[in-house]
mmCIF file of C-alpha atoms in Angstrom:
data_model
loop_
_atom_site.group_PDB
_atom_site.id
_atom_site.type_symbol
_atom_site.label_atom_id
_atom_site.label_comp_id
_atom_site.label_asym_id
_atom_site.label_seq_id
_atom_site.Cartn_x
_atom_site.Cartn_y
_atom_site.Cartn_z
ATOM 1 C CA ALA D 1 9.621 -12.034 -8.861
ATOM 2 C CA GLN D 2 7.620 -8.995 -9.748
ATOM 3 C CA SER D 3 8.817 -5.429 -9.692
ATOM 4 C CA VAL D 4 7.394 -1.995 -10.353
ATOM 5 C CA THR D 5 9.249 1.021 -11.653
ATOM 6 C CA GLN D 6 7.826 4.494 -11.386
ATOM 7 C CA LEU D 7 9.747 6.962 -13.506
ATOM 8 C CA GLY D 8 10.274 10.257 -11.731
ATOM 9 C CA SER D 9 10.193 10.522 -7.972
ATOM 10 C CA HIS D 10 8.760 14.039 -8.368
ATOM 11 C CA VAL D 11 6.522 15.394 -11.117
ATOM 12 C CA SER D 12 5.514 19.053 -11.255
ATOM 13 C CA VAL D 13 2.673 20.362 -13.425
ATOM 14 C CA SER D 14 0.715 23.569 -13.603
ATOM 15 C CA GLU D 15 -2.893 23.689 -12.482
ATOM 16 C CA GLY D 16 -5.073 22.797 -15.460
ATOM 17 C CA ALA D 17 -2.286 20.945 -17.281
ATOM 18 C CA LEU D 18 -2.140 17.271 -18.186
ATOM 19 C CA VAL D 19 -0.942 14.892 -15.496
ATOM 20 C CA LEU D 20 1.090 11.867 -16.614
ATOM 21 C CA LEU D 21 2.613 9.507 -14.067
ATOM 22 C CA ARG D 22 4.551 6.587 -15.462
ATOM 23 C CA CYS D 23 4.548 2.993 -14.263
ATOM 24 C CA ASN D 24 6.262 -0.033 -15.768
ATOM 25 C CA TYR D 25 6.141 -3.508 -14.341
ATOM 26 C CA SER D 26 8.094 -6.694 -14.653
ATOM 27 C CA SER D 27 6.120 -9.917 -14.447
ATOM 28 C CA SER D 28 6.145 -13.294 -16.153
ATOM 29 C CA VAL D 29 2.393 -13.094 -16.723
ATOM 30 C CA PRO D 30 0.148 -10.042 -16.989
ATOM 31 C CA PRO D 31 -0.665 -9.096 -13.429
ATOM 32 C CA TYR D 32 -3.425 -7.133 -11.827
ATOM 33 C CA LEU D 33 -2.429 -3.463 -11.708
ATOM 34 C CA PHE D 34 -3.377 -0.710 -9.305
ATOM 35 C CA TRP D 35 -2.831 2.974 -8.657
ATOM 36 C CA TYR D 36 -3.111 4.308 -5.129
ATOM 37 C CA VAL D 37 -2.944 7.886 -3.812
ATOM 38 C CA GLN D 38 -1.596 8.848 -0.409
ATOM 39 C CA TYR D 39 -2.055 12.213 1.276
ATOM 40 C CA PRO D 40 0.317 13.242 4.095
ATOM 41 C CA ASN D 41 0.031 11.063 7.189
ATOM 42 C CA GLN D 42 -2.783 9.040 5.645
ATOM 43 C CA GLY D 43 -3.207 5.523 4.371
ATOM 44 C CA LEU D 44 -3.534 4.588 0.718
ATOM 45 C CA GLN D 45 -6.696 5.182 -1.269
ATOM 46 C CA LEU D 46 -7.429 3.154 -4.389
ATOM 47 C CA LEU D 47 -7.660 5.328 -7.509
ATOM 48 C CA LEU D 48 -8.245 2.606 -10.081
ATOM 49 C CA LYS D 49 -7.388 -0.969 -10.979
ATOM 50 C CA TYR D 50 -6.981 -3.243 -13.958
ATOM 51 C CA THR D 51 -7.787 -6.920 -13.607
ATOM 52 C CA THR D 52 -9.304 -8.138 -16.880
ATOM 53 C CA GLY D 53 -11.305 -6.730 -19.769
ATOM 54 C CA ALA D 54 -11.033 -3.207 -21.109
ATOM 55 C CA THR D 55 -7.463 -1.955 -21.002
ATOM 56 C CA LEU D 56 -8.462 1.677 -20.450
ATOM 57 C CA VAL D 57 -9.571 2.011 -16.874
ATOM 58 C CA LYS D 58 -11.327 5.000 -15.363
ATOM 59 C CA GLY D 59 -10.996 5.795 -11.700
ATOM 60 C CA ILE D 60 -11.964 8.373 -9.154
ATOM 61 C CA ASN D 61 -11.195 12.092 -9.274
ATOM 62 C CA GLY D 62 -10.958 12.116 -13.082
ATOM 63 C CA PHE D 63 -7.945 9.801 -13.312
ATOM 64 C CA GLU D 64 -7.557 7.030 -15.838
ATOM 65 C CA ALA D 65 -4.881 4.538 -16.818
ATOM 66 C CA GLU D 66 -4.223 2.288 -19.773
ATOM 67 C CA PHE D 67 -2.766 -1.201 -19.570
ATOM 68 C CA LYS D 68 -0.355 -1.804 -22.439
ATOM 69 C CA LYS D 69 0.862 -5.383 -22.386
ATOM 70 C CA SER D 70 3.408 -4.885 -25.185
ATOM 71 C CA GLU D 71 5.031 -2.050 -23.245
ATOM 72 C CA THR D 72 4.467 -3.586 -19.777
ATOM 73 C CA SER D 73 3.119 -0.204 -18.740
ATOM 74 C CA PHE D 74 0.192 1.189 -16.774
ATOM 75 C CA HIS D 75 0.598 4.973 -16.909
ATOM 76 C CA LEU D 76 -1.780 7.214 -14.960
ATOM 77 C CA THR D 77 -3.245 10.326 -16.567
ATOM 78 C CA LYS D 78 -5.621 13.172 -15.814
ATOM 79 C CA PRO D 79 -6.521 15.768 -18.437
ATOM 80 C CA SER D 80 -6.536 18.777 -16.130
ATOM 81 C CA ALA D 81 -4.681 18.975 -12.831
ATOM 82 C CA HIS D 82 -6.301 20.434 -9.756
ATOM 83 C CA MET D 83 -4.545 21.727 -6.667
ATOM 84 C CA SER D 84 -6.178 18.969 -4.639
ATOM 85 C CA ASP D 85 -4.338 16.352 -6.736
ATOM 86 C CA ALA D 86 -1.064 17.163 -4.976
ATOM 87 C CA ALA D 87 -0.127 13.923 -3.216
ATOM 88 C CA GLU D 88 2.017 10.800 -3.434
ATOM 89 C CA TYR D 89 0.982 8.248 -6.050
ATOM 90 C CA PHE D 90 1.887 4.570 -5.978
ATOM 91 C CA CYS D 91 1.636 1.988 -8.711
ATOM 92 C CA ALA D 92 1.270 -1.613 -7.541
ATOM 93 C CA VAL D 93 1.049 -5.083 -9.061
ATOM 94 C CA LEU D 94 -0.419 -8.388 -7.945
ATOM 95 C CA PRO D 95 -0.030 -11.753 -9.675
ATOM 96 C CA SER D 96 -3.267 -12.486 -11.511
ATOM 97 C CA GLY D 97 -3.431 -15.835 -9.757
ATOM 98 C CA GLY D 98 -3.084 -14.182 -6.393
ATOM 99 C CA GLY D 99 0.073 -13.916 -4.383
ATOM 100 C CA ALA D 100 0.881 -14.569 -0.766
ATOM 101 C CA ASP D 101 3.006 -11.442 -0.640
ATOM 102 C CA GLY D 102 0.103 -9.293 -1.716
ATOM 103 C CA LEU D 103 0.751 -6.095 -3.600
ATOM 104 C CA THR D 104 4.211 -5.077 -4.750
ATOM 105 C CA PHE D 105 4.562 -1.300 -4.834
ATOM 106 C CA GLY D 106 6.725 1.115 -6.723
ATOM 107 C CA LYS D 107 8.641 3.769 -4.826
ATOM 108 C CA GLY D 108 6.045 6.392 -5.536
ATOM 109 C CA THR D 109 5.802 9.659 -7.425
ATOM 110 C CA HIS D 110 5.242 12.908 -5.611
ATOM 111 C CA LEU D 111 2.898 15.074 -7.683
ATOM 112 C CA ILE D 112 3.327 18.823 -7.264
ATOM 113 C CA ILE D 113 0.722 21.195 -8.636
ATOM 114 C CA GLN D 114 1.868 24.714 -9.360
ATOM 115 C CA PRO D 115 -0.739 27.525 -9.341
ATOM 116 C CA ASP K 1 -18.815 -0.813 6.374
ATOM 117 C CA THR K 2 -16.564 1.469 8.373
ATOM 118 C CA GLY K 3 -13.392 0.654 6.479
ATOM 119 C CA VAL K 4 -10.133 -0.566 7.959
ATOM 120 C CA SER K 5 -9.318 0.903 11.355
ATOM 121 C CA GLN K 6 -5.872 1.119 12.907
ATOM 122 C CA ASP K 7 -4.980 2.067 16.436
ATOM 123 C CA PRO K 8 -3.106 4.056 17.575
ATOM 124 C CA ARG K 9 -2.522 6.618 14.828
ATOM 125 C CA HIS K 10 0.753 7.709 16.344
ATOM 126 C CA LYS K 11 3.111 6.032 18.808
ATOM 127 C CA ILE K 12 6.304 7.420 20.250
ATOM 128 C CA THR K 13 8.382 4.939 22.217
ATOM 129 C CA LYS K 14 11.814 4.703 23.703
ATOM 130 C CA ARG K 15 14.339 2.368 22.167
ATOM 131 C CA GLY K 16 14.126 -1.073 23.731
ATOM 132 C CA GLN K 17 10.446 -0.872 24.612
ATOM 133 C CA ASN K 18 7.776 -3.165 23.199
ATOM 134 C CA VAL K 19 4.881 -1.787 21.168
ATOM 135 C CA THR K 20 1.665 -3.318 19.859
ATOM 136 C CA PHE K 21 -0.559 -2.060 17.078
ATOM 137 C CA ARG K 22 -4.102 -3.123 16.281
ATOM 138 C CA CYS K 23 -5.918 -3.447 12.973
ATOM 139 C CA ASP K 24 -9.648 -3.995 12.527
ATOM 140 C CA PRO K 25 -10.330 -5.051 8.928
ATOM 141 C CA ILE K 26 -13.562 -4.828 7.008
ATOM 142 C CA SER K 27 -15.699 -7.502 8.625
ATOM 143 C CA GLU K 28 -16.358 -9.659 5.561
ATOM 144 C CA HIS K 29 -12.724 -9.593 4.381
ATOM 145 C CA ASN K 30 -10.891 -12.841 5.052
ATOM 146 C CA ARG K 31 -7.411 -11.690 4.044
ATOM 147 C CA LEU K 32 -5.360 -9.243 6.070
ATOM 148 C CA TYR K 33 -1.959 -7.780 5.290
ATOM 149 C CA TRP K 34 0.580 -5.749 7.236
ATOM 150 C CA TYR K 35 2.941 -3.412 5.404
ATOM 151 C CA ARG K 36 5.700 -1.081 6.530
ATOM 152 C CA GLN K 37 6.390 2.219 4.827
ATOM 153 C CA THR K 38 9.494 4.305 5.429
ATOM 154 C CA LEU K 39 9.917 7.894 4.307
ATOM 155 C CA GLY K 40 10.057 8.266 0.553
ATOM 156 C CA GLN K 41 9.367 4.599 -0.145
ATOM 157 C CA GLY K 42 6.427 2.497 -1.159
ATOM 158 C CA PRO K 43 4.833 0.104 1.317
ATOM 159 C CA GLU K 44 6.790 -3.097 1.945
ATOM 160 C CA PHE K 45 5.085 -6.413 2.695
ATOM 161 C CA LEU K 46 5.486 -7.761 6.237
ATOM 162 C CA THR K 47 2.971 -10.544 6.730
ATOM 163 C CA TYR K 48 -0.333 -11.992 5.539
ATOM 164 C CA PHE K 49 -3.271 -13.762 7.171
ATOM 165 C CA GLN K 50 -6.078 -15.723 5.596
ATOM 166 C CA ASN K 51 -8.714 -15.919 8.292
ATOM 167 C CA GLU K 52 -6.751 -16.738 11.458
ATOM 168 C CA ALA K 53 -3.852 -18.474 9.709
ATOM 169 C CA GLN K 54 -0.614 -16.567 9.140
ATOM 170 C CA LEU K 55 0.328 -17.857 5.691
ATOM 171 C CA GLU K 56 3.286 -15.737 4.759
ATOM 172 C CA LYS K 57 5.947 -13.697 6.467
ATOM 173 C CA SER K 58 8.561 -11.527 4.825
ATOM 174 C CA ARG K 59 12.108 -12.863 4.938
ATOM 175 C CA LEU K 60 13.140 -9.357 5.853
ATOM 176 C CA LEU K 61 11.048 -9.426 9.015
ATOM 177 C CA SER K 62 13.078 -9.576 12.188
ATOM 178 C CA ASP K 63 12.265 -12.140 14.898
ATOM 179 C CA ARG K 64 11.376 -9.154 17.060
ATOM 180 C CA PHE K 65 8.192 -8.780 15.028
ATOM 181 C CA SER K 66 5.176 -10.971 15.642
ATOM 182 C CA ALA K 67 1.610 -10.798 14.417
ATOM 183 C CA GLU K 68 -1.611 -12.522 15.358
ATOM 184 C CA ARG K 69 -5.147 -12.639 14.109
ATOM 185 C CA PRO K 70 -7.182 -14.536 16.700
ATOM 186 C CA LYS K 71 -10.526 -15.822 15.445
ATOM 187 C CA GLY K 72 -9.876 -14.318 12.041
ATOM 188 C CA SER K 73 -11.082 -10.903 13.070
ATOM 189 C CA PHE K 74 -8.800 -8.092 14.246
ATOM 190 C CA SER K 75 -5.026 -8.409 14.070
ATOM 191 C CA THR K 76 -2.179 -7.203 16.232
ATOM 192 C CA LEU K 77 1.409 -6.493 15.288
ATOM 193 C CA GLU K 78 3.941 -6.467 18.105
ATOM 194 C CA ILE K 79 7.491 -5.209 17.936
ATOM 195 C CA GLN K 80 9.742 -6.224 20.787
ATOM 196 C CA ARG K 81 12.870 -4.327 21.859
ATOM 197 C CA THR K 82 12.254 -1.526 19.398
ATOM 198 C CA GLU K 83 15.147 0.012 17.507
ATOM 199 C CA GLN K 84 15.410 3.380 15.799
ATOM 200 C CA GLY K 85 15.285 1.602 12.455
ATOM 201 C CA ASP K 86 11.775 0.441 13.268
ATOM 202 C CA SER K 87 10.514 4.004 12.923
ATOM 203 C CA ALA K 88 8.033 3.900 10.051
ATOM 204 C CA MET K 89 4.379 3.953 9.106
ATOM 205 C CA TYR K 90 2.755 0.558 9.654
ATOM 206 C CA LEU K 91 -0.175 -0.037 7.330
ATOM 207 C CA CYS K 92 -2.864 -2.677 7.490
ATOM 208 C CA ALA K 93 -4.958 -3.725 4.499
ATOM 209 C CA SER K 94 -7.776 -6.199 4.007
ATOM 210 C CA THR K 95 -9.394 -7.817 1.016
ATOM 211 C CA LEU K 96 -11.920 -10.501 0.140
ATOM 212 C CA TYR K 97 -10.848 -11.106 -3.400
ATOM 213 C CA ASN K 98 -7.480 -10.093 -4.724
ATOM 214 C CA ASP K 99 -8.871 -7.373 -6.921
ATOM 215 C CA GLY K 100 -8.940 -4.617 -4.352
ATOM 216 C CA TYR K 101 -7.161 -3.941 -1.088
ATOM 217 C CA THR K 102 -8.571 -1.450 1.418
ATOM 218 C CA PHE K 103 -5.954 0.237 3.557
ATOM 219 C CA GLY K 104 -6.246 1.748 6.994
ATOM 220 C CA SER K 105 -4.824 5.142 7.869
ATOM 221 C CA GLY K 106 -1.751 3.567 9.391
ATOM 222 C CA THR K 107 0.148 3.788 12.657
ATOM 223 C CA ARG K 108 3.171 6.054 12.622
ATOM 224 C CA LEU K 109 5.857 4.741 14.973
ATOM 225 C CA THR K 110 8.690 6.926 16.178
ATOM 226 C CA VAL K 111 11.447 5.291 18.222
ATOM 227 C CA VAL K 112 13.525 7.760 20.215
#
């Protein structure tokens, strides 16, 4: 069974500061990895994904994440936070061979941007 | 491509009533998923369709829940005899290959 752990249910950063949201996964084989963002009362929007190839993945809105197999991590970063980044962020995994249960999500991290 | 559409966006119902939600996936996507999200939690898998076949259903899903995807197009999720614990956001997602899921905006259900 796969699982996802997101460290920190709430993360607060100042506008212009580095954003770092942590995600660790548990899986018997390296899975596909995803980050989604959710704004209030909205669905989930894909920020970026890792399937194969380059371990540093760039996504939308200036976000990027690096897959580190040895650390079973897929942390999300952004060099400079913007007020519009305030939202809920979810890390998710999918078995690389596909899985009938689809994505398994972490509990989410609420990102707060302070002016 | 108009994305994944869900209807209604919000539903308030009295306990014991039946409700039905609809999801229209991206037309070329053959896989469709339903998830439930409660406050402060990540989405939780409910059920999965490949074309019109329901291939997987969460063990946590009550018998009061049923889903269909006739003709492999839109899908409906019905909850019978709703309970207050059913209050949640119900999300639909579709995909063609397992490398990217597109989510709808969800249906927020409130059972009073």
